[in-house]
Coordinates of C-alpha atoms and ligand atoms in Angstrom, one line a residue:
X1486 CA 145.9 116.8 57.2
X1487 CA 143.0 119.5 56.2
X1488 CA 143.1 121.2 59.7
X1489 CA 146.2 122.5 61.8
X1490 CA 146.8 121.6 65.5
X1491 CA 146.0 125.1 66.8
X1492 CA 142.3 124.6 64.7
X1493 CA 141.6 121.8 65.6
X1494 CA 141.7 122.8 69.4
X1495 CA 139.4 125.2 69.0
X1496 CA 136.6 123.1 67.3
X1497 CA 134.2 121.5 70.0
X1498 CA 130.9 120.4 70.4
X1499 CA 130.4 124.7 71.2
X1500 CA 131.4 125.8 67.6
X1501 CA 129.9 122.9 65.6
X1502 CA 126.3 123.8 66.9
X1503 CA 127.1 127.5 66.4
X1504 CA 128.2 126.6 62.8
X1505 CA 125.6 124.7 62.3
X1506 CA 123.2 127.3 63.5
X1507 CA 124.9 130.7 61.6
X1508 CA 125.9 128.7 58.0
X1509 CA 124.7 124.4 57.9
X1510 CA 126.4 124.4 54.1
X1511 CA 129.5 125.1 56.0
X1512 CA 129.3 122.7 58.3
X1513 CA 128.5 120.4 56.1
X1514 CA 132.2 121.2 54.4
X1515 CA 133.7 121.2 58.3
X1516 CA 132.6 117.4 58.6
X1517 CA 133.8 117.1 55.5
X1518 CA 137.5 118.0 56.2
X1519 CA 137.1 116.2 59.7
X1520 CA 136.1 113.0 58.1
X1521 CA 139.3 113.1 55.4
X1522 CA 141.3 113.8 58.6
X1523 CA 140.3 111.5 60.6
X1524 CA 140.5 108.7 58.2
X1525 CA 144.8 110.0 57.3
X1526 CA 145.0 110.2 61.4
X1527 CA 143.7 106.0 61.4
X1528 CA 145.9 105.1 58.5
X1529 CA 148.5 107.0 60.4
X1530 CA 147.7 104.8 63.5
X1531 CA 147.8 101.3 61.4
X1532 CA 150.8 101.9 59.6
X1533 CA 154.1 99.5 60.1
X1534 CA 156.9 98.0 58.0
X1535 CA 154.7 95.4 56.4
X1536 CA 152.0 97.7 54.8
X1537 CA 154.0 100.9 54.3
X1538 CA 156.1 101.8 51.5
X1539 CA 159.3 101.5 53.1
X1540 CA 161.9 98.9 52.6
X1541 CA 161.6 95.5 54.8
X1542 CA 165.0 95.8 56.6
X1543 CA 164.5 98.1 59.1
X1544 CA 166.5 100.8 59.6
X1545 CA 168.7 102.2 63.1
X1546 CA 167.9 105.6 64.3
X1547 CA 170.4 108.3 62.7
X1548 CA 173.9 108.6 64.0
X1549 CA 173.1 110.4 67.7
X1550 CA 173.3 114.5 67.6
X1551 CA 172.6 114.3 64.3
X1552 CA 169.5 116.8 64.9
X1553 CA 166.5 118.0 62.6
X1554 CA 164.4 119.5 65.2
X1555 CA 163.0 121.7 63.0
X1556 CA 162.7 124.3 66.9
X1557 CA 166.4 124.3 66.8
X1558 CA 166.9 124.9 63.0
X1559 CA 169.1 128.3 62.9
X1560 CA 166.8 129.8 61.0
X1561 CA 164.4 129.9 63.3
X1562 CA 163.5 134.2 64.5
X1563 CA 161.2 135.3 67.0
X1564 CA 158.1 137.4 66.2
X1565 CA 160.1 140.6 67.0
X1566 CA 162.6 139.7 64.4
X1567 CA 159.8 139.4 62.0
X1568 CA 159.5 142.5 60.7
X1569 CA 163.2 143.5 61.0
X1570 CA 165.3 143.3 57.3
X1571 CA 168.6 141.4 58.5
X1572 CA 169.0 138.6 61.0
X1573 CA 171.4 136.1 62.2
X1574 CA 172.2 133.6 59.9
X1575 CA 174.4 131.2 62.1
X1576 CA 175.5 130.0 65.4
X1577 CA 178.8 131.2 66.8
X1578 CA 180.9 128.5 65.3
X1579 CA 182.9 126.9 68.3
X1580 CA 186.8 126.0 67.3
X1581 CA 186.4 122.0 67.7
X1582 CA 183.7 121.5 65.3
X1583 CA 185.1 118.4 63.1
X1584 CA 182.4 115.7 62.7
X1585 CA 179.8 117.1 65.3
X1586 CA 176.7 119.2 65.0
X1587 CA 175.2 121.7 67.2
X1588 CA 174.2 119.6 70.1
X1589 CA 177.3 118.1 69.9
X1590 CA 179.3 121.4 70.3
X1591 CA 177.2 123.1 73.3
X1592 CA 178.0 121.8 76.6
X1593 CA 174.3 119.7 77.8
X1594 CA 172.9 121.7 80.5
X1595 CA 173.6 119.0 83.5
X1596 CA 176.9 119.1 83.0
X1597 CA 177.9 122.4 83.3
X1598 CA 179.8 121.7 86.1
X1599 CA 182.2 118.9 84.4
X1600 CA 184.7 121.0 82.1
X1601 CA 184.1 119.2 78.6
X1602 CA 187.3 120.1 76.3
X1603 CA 186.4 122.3 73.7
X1604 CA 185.0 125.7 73.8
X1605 CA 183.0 126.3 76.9
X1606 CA 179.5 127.4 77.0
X1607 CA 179.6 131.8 77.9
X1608 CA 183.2 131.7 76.1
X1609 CA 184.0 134.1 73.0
X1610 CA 183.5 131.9 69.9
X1611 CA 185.7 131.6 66.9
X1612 CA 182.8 132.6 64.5
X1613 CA 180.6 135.9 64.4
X1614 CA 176.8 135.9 64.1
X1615 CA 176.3 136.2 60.5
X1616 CA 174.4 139.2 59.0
X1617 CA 172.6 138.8 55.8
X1618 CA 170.5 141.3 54.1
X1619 CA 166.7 140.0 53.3
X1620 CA 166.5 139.5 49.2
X1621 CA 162.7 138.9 49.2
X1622 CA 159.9 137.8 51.3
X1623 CA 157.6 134.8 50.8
X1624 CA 154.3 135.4 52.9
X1625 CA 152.3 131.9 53.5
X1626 CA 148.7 133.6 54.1
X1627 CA 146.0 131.4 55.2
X1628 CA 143.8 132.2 52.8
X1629 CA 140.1 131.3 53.6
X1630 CA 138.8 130.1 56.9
X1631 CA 139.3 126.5 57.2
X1632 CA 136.3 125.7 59.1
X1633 CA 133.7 127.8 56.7
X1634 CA 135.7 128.6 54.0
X1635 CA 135.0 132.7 54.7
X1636 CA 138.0 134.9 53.2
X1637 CA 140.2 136.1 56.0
X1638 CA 143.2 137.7 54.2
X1639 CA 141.7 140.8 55.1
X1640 CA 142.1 140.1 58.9
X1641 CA 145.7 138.3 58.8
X1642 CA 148.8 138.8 60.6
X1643 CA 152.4 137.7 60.4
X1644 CA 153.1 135.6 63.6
X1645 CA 156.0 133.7 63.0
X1646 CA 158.8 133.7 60.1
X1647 CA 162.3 132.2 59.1
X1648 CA 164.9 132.7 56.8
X1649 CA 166.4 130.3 53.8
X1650 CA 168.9 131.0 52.3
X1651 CA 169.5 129.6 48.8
X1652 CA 171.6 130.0 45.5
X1653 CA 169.9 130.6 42.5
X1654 CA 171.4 129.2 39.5
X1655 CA 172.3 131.5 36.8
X1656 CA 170.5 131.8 33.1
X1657 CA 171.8 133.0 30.0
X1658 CA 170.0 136.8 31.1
X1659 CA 171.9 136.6 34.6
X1660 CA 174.9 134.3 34.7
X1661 CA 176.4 133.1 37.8
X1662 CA 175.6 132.1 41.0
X1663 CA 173.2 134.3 43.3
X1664 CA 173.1 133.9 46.9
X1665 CA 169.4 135.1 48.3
X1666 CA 168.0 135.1 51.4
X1667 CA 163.9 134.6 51.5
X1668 CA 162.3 136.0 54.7
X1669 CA 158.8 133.2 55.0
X1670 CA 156.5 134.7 57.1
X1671 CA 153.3 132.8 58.6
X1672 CA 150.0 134.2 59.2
X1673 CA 147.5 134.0 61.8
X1674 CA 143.5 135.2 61.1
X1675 CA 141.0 135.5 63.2
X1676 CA 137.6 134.3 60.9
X1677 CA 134.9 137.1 61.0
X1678 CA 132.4 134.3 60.5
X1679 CA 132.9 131.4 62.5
X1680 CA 135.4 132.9 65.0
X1681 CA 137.9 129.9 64.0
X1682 CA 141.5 131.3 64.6
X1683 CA 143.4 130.1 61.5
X1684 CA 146.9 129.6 61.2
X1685 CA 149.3 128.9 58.1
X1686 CA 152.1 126.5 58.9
X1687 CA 155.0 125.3 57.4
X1688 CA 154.6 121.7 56.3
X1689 CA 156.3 119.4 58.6
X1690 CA 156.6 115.4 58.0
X1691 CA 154.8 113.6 61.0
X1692 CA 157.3 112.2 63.2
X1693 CA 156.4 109.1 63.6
X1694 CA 156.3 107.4 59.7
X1695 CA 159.7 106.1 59.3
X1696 CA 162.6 105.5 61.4
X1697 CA 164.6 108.8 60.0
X1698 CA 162.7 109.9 63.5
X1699 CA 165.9 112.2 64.1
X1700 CA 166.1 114.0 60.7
X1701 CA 163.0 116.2 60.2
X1702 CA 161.7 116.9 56.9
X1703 CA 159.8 119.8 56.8
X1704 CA 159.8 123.8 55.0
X1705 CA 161.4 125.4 58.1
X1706 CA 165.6 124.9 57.0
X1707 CA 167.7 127.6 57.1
X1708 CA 168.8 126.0 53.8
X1709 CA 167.3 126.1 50.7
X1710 CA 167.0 123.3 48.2
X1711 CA 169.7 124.4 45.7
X1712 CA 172.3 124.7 48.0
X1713 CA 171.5 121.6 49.9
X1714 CA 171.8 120.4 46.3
X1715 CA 175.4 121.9 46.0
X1716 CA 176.1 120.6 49.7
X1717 CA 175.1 117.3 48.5
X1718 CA 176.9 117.6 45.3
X1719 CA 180.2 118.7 46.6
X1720 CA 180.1 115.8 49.5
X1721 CA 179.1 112.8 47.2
X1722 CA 179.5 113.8 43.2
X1723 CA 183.1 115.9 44.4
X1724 CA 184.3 113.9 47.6
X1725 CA 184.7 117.4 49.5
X1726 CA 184.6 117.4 53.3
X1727 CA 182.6 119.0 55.4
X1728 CA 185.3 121.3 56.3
X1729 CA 186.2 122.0 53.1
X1730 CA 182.3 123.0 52.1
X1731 CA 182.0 125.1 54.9
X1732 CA 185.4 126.7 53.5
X1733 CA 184.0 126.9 50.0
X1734 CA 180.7 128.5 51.0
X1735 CA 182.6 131.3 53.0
X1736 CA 184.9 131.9 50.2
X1737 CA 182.4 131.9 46.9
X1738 CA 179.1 133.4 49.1
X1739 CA 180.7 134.7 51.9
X1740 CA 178.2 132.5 53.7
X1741 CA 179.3 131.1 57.2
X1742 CA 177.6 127.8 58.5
X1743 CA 178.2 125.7 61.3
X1744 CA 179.8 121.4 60.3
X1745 CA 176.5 120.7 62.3
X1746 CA 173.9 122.2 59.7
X1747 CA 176.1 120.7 56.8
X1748 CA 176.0 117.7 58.3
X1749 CA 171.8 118.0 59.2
X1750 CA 171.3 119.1 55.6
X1751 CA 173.4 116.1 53.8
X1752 CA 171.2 113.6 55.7
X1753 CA 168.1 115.3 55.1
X1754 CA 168.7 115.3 51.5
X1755 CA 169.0 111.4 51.8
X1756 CA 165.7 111.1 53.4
X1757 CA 164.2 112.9 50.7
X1758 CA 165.4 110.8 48.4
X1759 CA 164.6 107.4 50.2
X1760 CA 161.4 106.9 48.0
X1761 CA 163.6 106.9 44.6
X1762 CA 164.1 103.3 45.3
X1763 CA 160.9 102.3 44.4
X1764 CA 161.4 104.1 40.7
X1765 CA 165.1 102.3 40.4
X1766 CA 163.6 98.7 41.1
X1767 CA 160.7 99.1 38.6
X1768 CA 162.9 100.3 36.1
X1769 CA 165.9 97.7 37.1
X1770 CA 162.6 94.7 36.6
X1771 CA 162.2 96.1 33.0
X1772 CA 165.7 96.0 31.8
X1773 CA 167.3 92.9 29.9
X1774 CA 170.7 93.0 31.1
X1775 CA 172.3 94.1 34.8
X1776 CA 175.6 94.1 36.0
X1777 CA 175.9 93.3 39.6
X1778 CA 179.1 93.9 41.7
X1779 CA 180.5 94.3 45.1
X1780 CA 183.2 95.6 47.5
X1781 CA 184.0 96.0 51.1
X1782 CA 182.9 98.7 52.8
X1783 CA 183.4 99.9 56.4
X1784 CA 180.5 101.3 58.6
X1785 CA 181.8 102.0 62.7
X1786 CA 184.7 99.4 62.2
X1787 CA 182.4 97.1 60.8
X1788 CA 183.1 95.3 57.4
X1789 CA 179.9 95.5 55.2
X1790 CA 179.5 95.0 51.5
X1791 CA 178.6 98.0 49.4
X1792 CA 176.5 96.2 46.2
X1793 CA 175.9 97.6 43.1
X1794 CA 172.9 96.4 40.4
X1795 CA 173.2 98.3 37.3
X1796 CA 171.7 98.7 33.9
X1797 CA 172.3 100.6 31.0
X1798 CA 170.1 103.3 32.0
X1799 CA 169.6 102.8 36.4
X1800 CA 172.1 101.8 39.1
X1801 CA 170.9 100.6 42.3
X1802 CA 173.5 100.9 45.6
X1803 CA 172.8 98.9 48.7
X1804 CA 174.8 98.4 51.8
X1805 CA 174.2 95.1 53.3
X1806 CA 175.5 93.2 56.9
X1807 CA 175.0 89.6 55.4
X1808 CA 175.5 89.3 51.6
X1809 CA 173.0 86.2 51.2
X1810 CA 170.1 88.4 52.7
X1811 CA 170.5 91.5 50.7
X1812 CA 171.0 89.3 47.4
X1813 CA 168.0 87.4 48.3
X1814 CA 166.2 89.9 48.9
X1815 CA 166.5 92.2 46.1
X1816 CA 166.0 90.0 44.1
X1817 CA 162.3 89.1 45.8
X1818 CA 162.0 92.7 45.1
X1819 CA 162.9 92.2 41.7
X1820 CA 160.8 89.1 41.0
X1821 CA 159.5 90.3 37.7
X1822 CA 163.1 90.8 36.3
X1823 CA 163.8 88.1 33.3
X1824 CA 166.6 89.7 31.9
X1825 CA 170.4 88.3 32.0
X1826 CA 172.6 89.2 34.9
X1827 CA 176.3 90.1 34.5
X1828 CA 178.5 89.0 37.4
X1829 CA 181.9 87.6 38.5
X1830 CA 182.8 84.5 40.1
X1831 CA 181.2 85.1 43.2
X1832 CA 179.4 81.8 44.4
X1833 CA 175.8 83.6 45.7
X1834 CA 175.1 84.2 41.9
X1835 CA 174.8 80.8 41.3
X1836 CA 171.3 81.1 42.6
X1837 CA 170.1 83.2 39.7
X1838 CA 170.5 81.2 36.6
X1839 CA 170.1 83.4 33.6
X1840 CA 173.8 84.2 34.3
X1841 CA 176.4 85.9 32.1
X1842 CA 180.2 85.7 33.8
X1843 CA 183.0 88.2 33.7
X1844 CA 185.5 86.7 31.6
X1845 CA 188.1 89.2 32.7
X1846 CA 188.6 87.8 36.2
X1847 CA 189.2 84.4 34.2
X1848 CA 191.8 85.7 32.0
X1849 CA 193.6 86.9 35.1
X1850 CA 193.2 83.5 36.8
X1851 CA 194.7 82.1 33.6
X1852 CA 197.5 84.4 33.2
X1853 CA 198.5 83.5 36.5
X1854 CA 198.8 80.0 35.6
X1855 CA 200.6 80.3 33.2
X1856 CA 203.2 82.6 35.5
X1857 CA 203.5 79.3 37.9
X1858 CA 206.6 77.3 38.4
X1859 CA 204.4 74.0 37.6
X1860 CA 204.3 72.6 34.4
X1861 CA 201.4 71.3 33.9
X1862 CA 199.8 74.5 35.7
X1863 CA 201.7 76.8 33.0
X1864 CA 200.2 74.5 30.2
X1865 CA 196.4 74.7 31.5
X1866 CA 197.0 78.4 32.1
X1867 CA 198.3 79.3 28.7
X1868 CA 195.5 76.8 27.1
X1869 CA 192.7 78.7 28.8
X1870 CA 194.3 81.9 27.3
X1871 CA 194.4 80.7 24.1
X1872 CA 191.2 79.5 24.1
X1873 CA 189.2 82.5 25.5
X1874 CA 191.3 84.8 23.2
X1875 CA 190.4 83.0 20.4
X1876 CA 186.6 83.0 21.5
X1877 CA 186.8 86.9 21.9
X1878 CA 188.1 87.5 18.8
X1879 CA 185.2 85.2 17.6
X1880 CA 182.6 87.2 19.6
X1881 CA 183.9 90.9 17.9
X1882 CA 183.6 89.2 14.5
X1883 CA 180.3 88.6 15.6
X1884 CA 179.6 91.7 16.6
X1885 CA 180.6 93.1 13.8
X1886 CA 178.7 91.0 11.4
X1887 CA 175.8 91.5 9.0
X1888 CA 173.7 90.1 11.9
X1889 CA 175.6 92.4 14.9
X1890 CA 175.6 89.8 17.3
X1891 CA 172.3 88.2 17.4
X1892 CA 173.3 84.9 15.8
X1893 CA 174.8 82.2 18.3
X1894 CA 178.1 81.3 17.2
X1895 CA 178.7 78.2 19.9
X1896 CA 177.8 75.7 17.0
X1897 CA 181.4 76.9 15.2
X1898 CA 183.7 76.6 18.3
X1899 CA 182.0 72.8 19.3
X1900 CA 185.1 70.9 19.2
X1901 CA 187.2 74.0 21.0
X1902 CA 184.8 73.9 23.8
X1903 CA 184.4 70.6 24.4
X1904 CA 188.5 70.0 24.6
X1905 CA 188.4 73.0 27.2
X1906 CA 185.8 71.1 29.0
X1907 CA 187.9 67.9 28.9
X1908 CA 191.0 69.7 30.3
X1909 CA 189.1 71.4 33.0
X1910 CA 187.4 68.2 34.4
X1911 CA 191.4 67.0 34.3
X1912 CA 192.4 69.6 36.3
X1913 CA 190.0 69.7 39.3
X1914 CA 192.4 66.5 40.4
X1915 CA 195.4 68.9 40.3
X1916 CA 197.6 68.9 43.0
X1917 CA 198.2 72.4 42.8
X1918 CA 195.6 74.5 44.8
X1919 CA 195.1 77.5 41.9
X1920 CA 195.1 74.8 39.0
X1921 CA 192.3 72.9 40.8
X1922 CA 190.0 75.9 41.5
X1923 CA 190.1 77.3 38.0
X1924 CA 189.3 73.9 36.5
X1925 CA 186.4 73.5 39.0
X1926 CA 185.3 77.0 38.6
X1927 CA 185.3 76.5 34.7
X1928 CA 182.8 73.6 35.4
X1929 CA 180.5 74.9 38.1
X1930 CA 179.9 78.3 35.7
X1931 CA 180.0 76.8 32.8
X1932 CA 176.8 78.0 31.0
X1933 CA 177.0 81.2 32.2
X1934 CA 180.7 81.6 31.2
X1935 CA 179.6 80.4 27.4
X1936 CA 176.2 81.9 27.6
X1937 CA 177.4 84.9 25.6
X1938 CA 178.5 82.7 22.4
X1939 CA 174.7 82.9 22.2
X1940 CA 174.3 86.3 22.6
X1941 CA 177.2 87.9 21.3
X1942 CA 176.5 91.3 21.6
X1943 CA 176.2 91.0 25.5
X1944 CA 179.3 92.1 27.2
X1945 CA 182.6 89.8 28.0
X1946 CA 183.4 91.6 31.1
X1947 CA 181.5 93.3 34.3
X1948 CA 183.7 96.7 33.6
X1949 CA 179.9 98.8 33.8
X1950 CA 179.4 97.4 37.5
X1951 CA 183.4 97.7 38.6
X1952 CA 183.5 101.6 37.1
X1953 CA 180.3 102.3 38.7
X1954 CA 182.1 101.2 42.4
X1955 CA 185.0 103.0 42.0
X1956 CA 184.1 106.0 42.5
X1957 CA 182.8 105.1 46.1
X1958 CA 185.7 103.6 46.3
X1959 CA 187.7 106.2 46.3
X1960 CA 185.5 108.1 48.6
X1961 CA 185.4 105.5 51.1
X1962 CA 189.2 105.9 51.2
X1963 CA 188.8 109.5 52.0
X1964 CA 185.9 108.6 54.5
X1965 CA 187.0 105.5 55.9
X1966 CA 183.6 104.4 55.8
X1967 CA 180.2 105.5 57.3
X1968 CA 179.6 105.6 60.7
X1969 CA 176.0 104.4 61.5
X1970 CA 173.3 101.7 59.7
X1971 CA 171.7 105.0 58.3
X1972 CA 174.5 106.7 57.3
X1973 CA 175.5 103.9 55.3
X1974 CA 171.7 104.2 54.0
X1975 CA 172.3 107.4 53.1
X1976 CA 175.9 106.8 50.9
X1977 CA 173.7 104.1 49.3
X1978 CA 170.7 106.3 48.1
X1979 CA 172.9 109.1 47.0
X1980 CA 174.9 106.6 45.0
X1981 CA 171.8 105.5 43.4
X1982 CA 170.9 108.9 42.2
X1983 CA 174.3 110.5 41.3
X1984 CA 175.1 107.3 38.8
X1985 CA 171.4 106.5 37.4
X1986 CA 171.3 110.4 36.6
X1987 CA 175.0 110.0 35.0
X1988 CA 173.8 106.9 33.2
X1989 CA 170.9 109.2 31.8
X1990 CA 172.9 112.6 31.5
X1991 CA 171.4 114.6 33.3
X1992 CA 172.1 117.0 36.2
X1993 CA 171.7 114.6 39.4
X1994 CA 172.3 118.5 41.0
X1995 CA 169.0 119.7 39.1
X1996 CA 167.3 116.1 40.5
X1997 CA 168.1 116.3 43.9
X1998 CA 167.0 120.0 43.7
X1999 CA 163.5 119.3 42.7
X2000 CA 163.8 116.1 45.4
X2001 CA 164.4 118.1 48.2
X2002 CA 161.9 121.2 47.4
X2003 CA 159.0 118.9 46.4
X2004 CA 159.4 116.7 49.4
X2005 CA 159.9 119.5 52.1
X2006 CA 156.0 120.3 51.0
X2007 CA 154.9 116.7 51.4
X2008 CA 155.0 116.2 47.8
X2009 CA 155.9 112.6 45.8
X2010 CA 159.0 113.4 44.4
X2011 CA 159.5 114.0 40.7
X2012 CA 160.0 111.2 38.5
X2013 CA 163.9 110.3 37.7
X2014 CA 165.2 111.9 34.3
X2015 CA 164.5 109.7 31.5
X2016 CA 167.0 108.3 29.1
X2017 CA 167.7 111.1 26.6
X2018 CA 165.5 110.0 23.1
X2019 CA 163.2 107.9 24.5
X2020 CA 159.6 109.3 24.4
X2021 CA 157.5 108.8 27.6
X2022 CA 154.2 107.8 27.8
Ligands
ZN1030 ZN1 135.3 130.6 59.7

């Protein structure tokens, strides 16, 4: 949008005939900008899941007190604090703060009366208003008039500021870690010409284009986009805590802030980052082989499936209810992928036929055999063994051939295969359970098990996919789990970006950076790193 809400009020019938009266060629420009406008405000109006760019599952509203209201953002100073060179920095920090924001932690006004546990509202808190000296000043003029374009800067005033405070990163010049804090001050100018009050604004997203109604995404944060990069970082690349951050930013930068705005500025960050998907599918689409994988995970007590689809270059994390919808439809997202896809023995595969299976989980399944107390089950087990052994040895020579891998080599190991085959049909009349489900399994997978005798110089095993969960893993441990639909979102967007920026070496600290600066303007985000070497066009 061209014009602000406190302009556009003012224009009426009244100052368009004026305008039109004093200067036409500006009004001309006026309808202009109205037009532009008004044509954003109807594609505003039209706008739903089917014809915008977000995803097709919908998404829950943020886990409740989670709170962006950009009004209630600590940052926020009155006009007399404008001028003045230190201000607060945070809240009082009650003592029962673990997992809860602001609103959480001050007592609603209607029930004053009920005694809540915890501190109460008027009682000393554990923290201290913070006091941090101003680095530098940003000042957001206005500019020109936006109605006639007449210069105004001569006729501006500061009405309204806030505070960010930010690390800077350190260079070779300045090593280490600076913590600043930028005073942004907004201006308001009355135009000579025209009599149009301008105002500059901080961007803010309009609330109502996607369902992350509750987490605002705008310039007004008390945080600035490095440090909600280290925030990020620390919580998802590190596994810290929010307890522990807020520990870590007191003791590095002596900077005090509330669980509450760690929490608001971890999901913001996600938000900001939602749009990556579309970069990560496109680039999944083009890629010859992916790895897919999956593992429990828990969101409110529920037991979801954390998937991952990963390439040598980009990894794609979603977090699905039903595992038959989220395969089916990534991979109507992904219709122009023709490349192979790297899985274990999970039956929902089986609907995407250019297959390649782990032979790890097989080898396991056959060393277990061969660990039974039945005979014939120990034979069938050590058989497999000896086979796929054999085969992998085959596949390395391969490899390591003058042709590296491109030649098939199924025509040498016929007779091999086809006694395998034999023994396998055998087996799926086994009495014993684990006997009959391998042979059966055999059969049921069998190109995609032998595919890579073709293709030798495909992997054997899934180990990209299975490394690239266990880091979540591990944090899901420490978690247990998400607690709302879009906090799950969240754990799957950020696991997106931290491995695709691994799988590319690059800084996903840097990335998410650049995200969160560009996108708290209402700018596209930047594009993903690129794979180191390859020239872009
Ligand atoms: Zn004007």
């Amino acid at each position: 949008m061209i014009l602000k809400e406190h302009e556009l009020l003012q224009i009426d019938e009244q100052f368009i005939c004026r305008l039109g009266e004093q200067d036409p060629d500006a009004l001309v420009g006026l309808s202009i900008k109205l037009v532009s406008d008004l044509k954003e405000a109807v594609e505003r109006l039209n706008q739903n899941p089917s014809n915008s760019s977000r995803p097709s599952g919908s998404l829950a509203p943020w886990d409740k007190g989670v709170t962006g209201d950009e009004d209630d953002d600590e940052s926020t100073i009155n006009e007399k604090e404008v001028l003045r060179s230190e201000t607060g920095i945070d809240k009082e920090e009650p003592l029962d703060t673990a997992g809860t924001t602001e609103e959480d932690s001050l007592p609603s006004k209607e029930s004053t009366e009920q005694r809540k546990p915890g501190r109460q509202r008027g009682s000393q808190g554990f923290g201290r208003t913070q006091q941090l000296a101003v680095t530098e000043a940003t000042h957001h003029a206005c500019g020109c008039c936006s109605a006639c374009n007449e210069d105004i800067t001569s006729v501006e005033k500061a009405y309204t500021g806030f505070h960010t405070v930010n690390i800077e990163f350190g260079n070779t010049d300045a090593p280490g870690v600076q913590l600043t804090n930028t005073l942004h001050l907004y201006y308001l100018g009355l135009c000579p010409k025209c009599g149009l009050e301008n105002r500059s604004e901080p961007w803010r997203a309009p609330a109502d284009t996607a369902d992350w109604k509750n987490v605002g995404m705008t310039q007004w944060r008390l945080i600035g986009p490095d440090l909600a990069a280290l925030i990020v970082y620390l919580s998802m690349d590190m596994r810290v805590t929010r307890r522990k951050i807020k520990q870590f930013l007191w003791d590095v930068f002596g900077l005090n802030l509330s669980i509450g705005t760690l929490q608001n500025c971890i999901v913001e960050s996600a938000r900001a980052l939602e749009p990556v998907e579309a970069q990560l599918l496109e680039k999944l689409c083009s890629e010859s082989l992916m790895h897919a994988d999956e593992t429990s995970h828990n969101e409110a007590g529920k037991r979801l499936w954390l998937w991952v689809f990963i390439t040598a270059s980009t990894a794609l994390f979603l977090i699905g209810h039903r595992t038959k919808e989220i395969f089916t439809n990534l991979f109507d997202a992904l219709t122009d992928f023709n490349g192979h896809l790297m899985t274990d023995g999970y039956s929902l595969y089986r609907a995407y036929l250019k297959r390649l299976r782990c032979w790890a989980h097989l080898i396991r399944k056959a060393k277990g055999l061969s660990d039974s107390y039945t005979l014939t089950s120990q034979t069938y087990g050590r058989q497999v063994q000896a086979i796929l052994n054999a085969l992998i040895d085959a596949v390395y020579q391969a490899r390591e051939g003058p042709d590296r891998g491109t030649v098939s080599i199924v025509a040498h190991h016929q007779e091999t295969l086809k006694n395998l085959r034999k023994v396998c049909e055998a087996m799926t009349a086994s009495s014993h359970k684990k006997t009959r489900e391998l042979g059966v399994e055999f059969l049921n997978d069998w190109e995609a098990i032998f595919r890579v005798l073709d293709y030798p110089a495909w992997p054997l095993t899934n180990n990209e996919a299975e490394r690239a969960l266990r880091h979540w893993v591990i944090l899901r441990k420490i978690t247990q789990g998400t607690y709302s639909e879009q906090g799950s979102r969240a754990l799957a967007l950020f696991a997106s970006v931290f491995a695709t920026c691994r799988l590319r070496n690059s800084s996903p600290l840097l990335y998410i950076r650049d995200v969160i600066h560009m996108r708290r303007q209402g700018l596209d985000l930047p594009k993903l790193p690129q794979m180191p070497g390859l020239v872009v066009a």
